[in-house]
Coordinates of C-alpha atoms in Angstrom, one line a residue:
Chain A
M1 CA -0.1 0.0 0.0
L2 CA 1.1 3.5 -0.7
K3 CA 1.0 4.6 2.9
H4 CA 3.3 1.9 3.8
R5 CA 5.8 2.8 1.1
V6 CA 5.6 6.4 2.3
F7 CA 6.3 5.2 6.0
L8 CA 9.2 3.1 4.9
L9 CA 10.6 5.9 2.6
S10 CA 10.4 8.3 5.6
F11 CA 12.3 6.0 7.8
L12 CA 15.0 5.2 5.4
S13 CA 15.6 8.9 4.6
F14 CA 15.7 9.7 8.2
L15 CA 18.0 6.8 9.0
G16 CA 20.1 8.0 6.1
G17 CA 20.3 11.5 7.6
V18 CA 21.3 10.1 10.8
L19 CA 24.0 8.0 9.4
S20 CA 25.4 10.6 7.3
V21 CA 25.6 13.0 10.3
T22 CA 27.1 9.9 12.5
G23 CA 29.7 9.3 9.7
A24 CA 30.8 13.0 9.7
L25 CA 31.0 13.0 13.4
L26 CA 33.1 10.0 13.5
G27 CA 35.3 11.5 10.9
L28 CA 34.6 9.1 7.9
D29 CA 35.5 11.1 5.1
Y30 CA 34.0 8.9 2.5
I31 CA 30.6 9.8 3.9
R32 CA 29.3 13.0 2.5
P33 CA 27.1 14.5 5.2
G34 CA 25.8 17.4 3.2
Y35 CA 24.4 15.1 0.4
G36 CA 22.8 12.8 3.0
I37 CA 21.2 15.4 5.0
A38 CA 20.1 17.1 1.8
G39 CA 18.7 14.0 0.3
S40 CA 17.1 12.9 3.5
G41 CA 15.6 16.4 3.9
I42 CA 14.1 16.4 0.4
V43 CA 12.5 12.9 0.8
L44 CA 11.2 13.8 4.3
L45 CA 9.5 16.9 3.0
A46 CA 7.8 14.9 0.1
C47 CA 6.6 12.4 2.6
S48 CA 5.4 15.0 5.0
G49 CA 3.5 16.6 2.2
Y50 CA 1.8 13.3 1.3
F51 CA 0.6 13.2 5.2
V52 CA -0.6 16.8 5.1
K53 CA -2.6 16.2 2.2
R54 CA -4.0 13.1 3.6
L55 CA -4.9 14.8 6.7
T56 CA -6.6 17.8 5.3
Y57 CA -7.7 17.8 1.5
D58 CA -8.4 14.1 1.4
R59 CA -10.7 14.3 4.4
V60 CA -12.7 17.4 3.0
S61 CA -12.9 15.6 -0.5
N62 CA -14.0 12.3 1.1
V63 CA -16.6 13.9 3.1
V64 CA -17.9 15.7 -0.1
S65 CA -17.8 13.0 -2.4
T66 CA -18.8 10.3 0.3
S67 CA -21.8 12.4 1.5
I68 CA -23.1 12.6 -2.0
K69 CA -23.4 8.9 -2.3
S70 CA -24.6 7.2 -5.5
R71 CA -28.4 6.4 -5.3
S72 CA -29.4 3.3 -3.3
F73 CA -30.1 0.4 -5.6
F74 CA -32.7 -1.3 -3.4
V75 CA -34.7 1.9 -2.9
D76 CA -34.8 2.3 -6.5
L77 CA -35.5 -1.2 -7.1
L78 CA -38.3 -1.7 -4.4
L79 CA -40.2 1.5 -4.3
P80 CA -42.0 3.5 -6.8
V81 CA -40.0 5.9 -8.8
A82 CA -41.4 9.2 -7.4
I83 CA -41.2 8.0 -3.8
A84 CA -37.6 6.6 -4.4
K85 CA -36.6 10.1 -5.7
D86 CA -38.3 11.7 -2.8
I87 CA -36.7 9.5 -0.2
Q88 CA -33.3 9.6 -1.5
A89 CA -33.4 13.4 -1.7
N90 CA -34.6 13.7 2.0
L91 CA -32.1 11.3 3.2
E92 CA -29.4 13.4 1.5
E93 CA -30.7 16.2 3.4
A94 CA -30.8 14.3 6.7
L95 CA -27.4 12.9 6.4
P96 CA -25.5 16.0 7.8
L97 CA -27.7 15.7 11.1
W98 CA -26.3 12.2 11.6
I99 CA -22.9 13.1 10.5
A100 CA -22.8 15.6 13.2
A101 CA -23.9 13.4 15.9
H102 CA -22.1 10.1 14.9
G103 CA -19.6 10.8 12.5
L104 CA -19.4 9.9 8.8
R105 CA -19.1 6.0 8.9
R106 CA -22.0 5.6 11.3
A107 CA -24.1 8.1 9.4
N108 CA -23.8 6.1 6.3
W109 CA -24.9 2.9 8.1
I110 CA -27.8 5.0 9.7
K111 CA -28.6 6.0 6.2
R112 CA -28.7 2.3 5.0
S113 CA -30.8 1.3 7.9
Q114 CA -33.3 4.0 7.2
E115 CA -33.6 2.9 3.6
I116 CA -34.6 -0.7 4.8
Q117 CA -37.0 0.7 7.3
L118 CA -38.6 3.1 4.7
I119 CA -39.0 0.1 2.2
V120 CA -40.5 -2.1 4.8
G121 CA -42.8 0.9 6.2
H122 CA -43.8 1.8 2.6
W123 CA -45.2 -1.8 1.9
F124 CA -46.4 -2.4 5.4
S125 CA -48.3 0.8 5.8
P126 CA -51.4 -0.2 3.8
V127 CA -51.7 -3.2 5.9
K128 CA -51.3 -1.3 9.2
L129 CA -53.9 1.5 7.7
A130 CA -56.4 -1.4 6.7
F131 CA -55.9 -2.8 10.3
E132 CA -56.7 0.4 12.0
T133 CA -59.8 0.9 9.7
V134 CA -61.2 -2.4 10.5
V135 CA -60.6 -1.8 14.3
R136 CA -62.4 1.5 14.0
L137 CA -65.3 0.0 12.2
I138 CA -65.5 -2.8 14.9
K139 CA -65.7 -0.1 17.6
Chain B
M1 CA -57.4 9.4 18.6
I2 CA -53.9 9.7 17.2
G3 CA -51.0 7.9 18.5
K4 CA -48.0 9.6 20.2
L5 CA -45.8 9.4 17.1
E6 CA -48.6 10.9 15.1
E7 CA -48.9 13.5 17.5
I8 CA -45.2 14.3 17.5
V9 CA -45.1 14.3 13.8
L10 CA -48.1 16.7 13.5
L11 CA -46.8 18.9 16.0
A12 CA -43.5 19.3 14.0
C13 CA -45.2 19.8 10.8
L14 CA -47.1 22.7 12.6
R15 CA -43.8 24.2 13.6
A16 CA -42.3 23.6 10.1
G17 CA -45.0 25.6 8.5
Q18 CA -46.8 25.2 5.3
D19 CA -45.6 22.8 2.6
A20 CA -43.0 21.4 4.8
L21 CA -40.6 18.8 3.4
P22 CA -40.0 15.7 5.4
S23 CA -36.6 16.4 6.0
V24 CA -37.3 19.7 7.6
V25 CA -39.9 17.8 9.7
F26 CA -37.4 15.2 10.7
E27 CA -34.8 17.9 11.9
I28 CA -37.2 19.4 14.1
V29 CA -38.1 16.0 15.6
H30 CA -34.4 15.1 15.8
N31 CA -33.2 18.1 17.5
A32 CA -36.0 17.9 20.1
A33 CA -34.2 18.0 23.6
P34 CA -32.8 15.9 25.3
K35 CA -32.6 13.1 22.5
P36 CA -34.3 12.5 19.1
L37 CA -37.9 11.4 19.4
A38 CA -38.1 9.4 16.3
S39 CA -36.2 7.9 13.4
F40 CA -36.2 9.3 9.8
A41 CA -38.0 6.4 8.3
S42 CA -40.8 6.4 11.0
V43 CA -41.4 10.3 10.5
Y44 CA -41.6 9.7 6.7
T45 CA -44.0 6.8 7.0
T46 CA -46.2 8.4 9.6
M47 CA -46.4 11.6 7.4
G48 CA -47.6 9.5 4.4
R49 CA -49.9 7.6 6.7
L50 CA -51.5 10.9 8.1
A51 CA -51.8 12.2 4.7
K52 CA -53.8 9.4 3.7
K53 CA -56.2 9.8 6.7
G54 CA -56.5 13.3 5.9
L55 CA -54.8 14.8 8.7
L56 CA -52.0 16.2 6.3
R57 CA -52.4 17.7 3.0
E58 CA -49.8 16.4 0.4
S59 CA -48.7 18.5 -2.3
E60 CA -45.6 18.8 -4.7
I61 CA -43.0 21.6 -4.7
S62 CA -39.8 22.1 -6.5
D63 CA -36.8 22.3 -4.2
A64 CA -33.8 24.5 -4.9
Q65 CA -32.2 22.0 -7.0
G66 CA -35.3 21.8 -9.2
R67 CA -36.2 18.1 -8.0
S68 CA -39.8 17.4 -7.5
R69 CA -40.4 16.8 -3.8
R70 CA -43.5 15.8 -1.5
S71 CA -44.5 18.6 0.9
F72 CA -47.2 18.4 3.6
S73 CA -49.3 20.8 5.4
V74 CA -51.5 20.2 8.6
T75 CA -55.2 20.3 7.6
G76 CA -58.1 21.5 9.9
S77 CA -58.9 17.8 10.7
G78 CA -55.1 17.4 11.7
Q79 CA -55.0 20.5 13.8
Q80 CA -58.3 19.1 15.6
A81 CA -56.8 15.6 16.1
L82 CA -53.8 17.1 17.5
R83 CA -55.9 19.3 20.0
D84 CA -57.8 16.3 21.2
A85 CA -54.7 14.4 21.8
L86 CA -53.0 17.1 23.8
N87 CA -56.2 17.9 25.7
A88 CA -56.5 14.1 26.6
T89 CA -53.0 14.4 28.2
R90 CA -53.9 17.5 30.0
D91 CA -57.3 16.1 31.2
L92 CA -55.5 13.3 32.9
G93 CA -53.3 15.4 34.8
G94 CA -50.3 15.7 32.4
F95 CA -47.2 16.0 34.2
V96 CA -48.9 16.2 37.8
W97 CA -48.5 12.4 38.1
T98 CA -45.1 12.0 36.9
G99 CA -43.6 14.7 38.9
G100 CA -42.2 16.7 36.0
A101 CA -43.1 19.9 34.6
Y102 CA -43.0 21.7 31.2
A103 CA -39.7 23.2 30.4

């Protein structure tokens, strides 16, 4: 994975820098500390830039791209078109509330759970309504 | 007589105003202190059921992104049903018996 390679590269460049300084301190002329330190510094800078990007830009773009998820297949499959579109638009608007309360990953799980409940509720509602009507008539 | 969830949804719809979107009604329910009162699925399904009973009037509006959305407004019957439910709670003594009070 890229993350592991970046860690390894960072460690090796740090090690290289330490070795070159150590070599210079020990008086080993064939080790050029300047090149070692400069090379390590450049690699370390590049690696830290990678981590800064991961911690800042990627987090923001992940939230943006993940929060505007693709349409739910099962909602589109199991519900009438108009209701499916309306439900997905409403869930999209409700998602920030769950993100604020629980974080992005759990919010997406809540959204999936709500989709299932909505599908069940849509098909079960007429049954419940009929039952309530019968009970009202009997009373 | 309407149930507790229907009472909560009707109250939230009144607070949301005319032609309220389900997401707005859910936000009101979700932000009710101290904890959310109902899930989005139950709010949405209840609103559909109340519309079929005639306590909410369903209409179609276009949102900011031009999408056609279902919107709901409380009807006169809905307001009456809500009044009856709240009066029943008050007539039984409301908070008196639980030792609580309205905030």
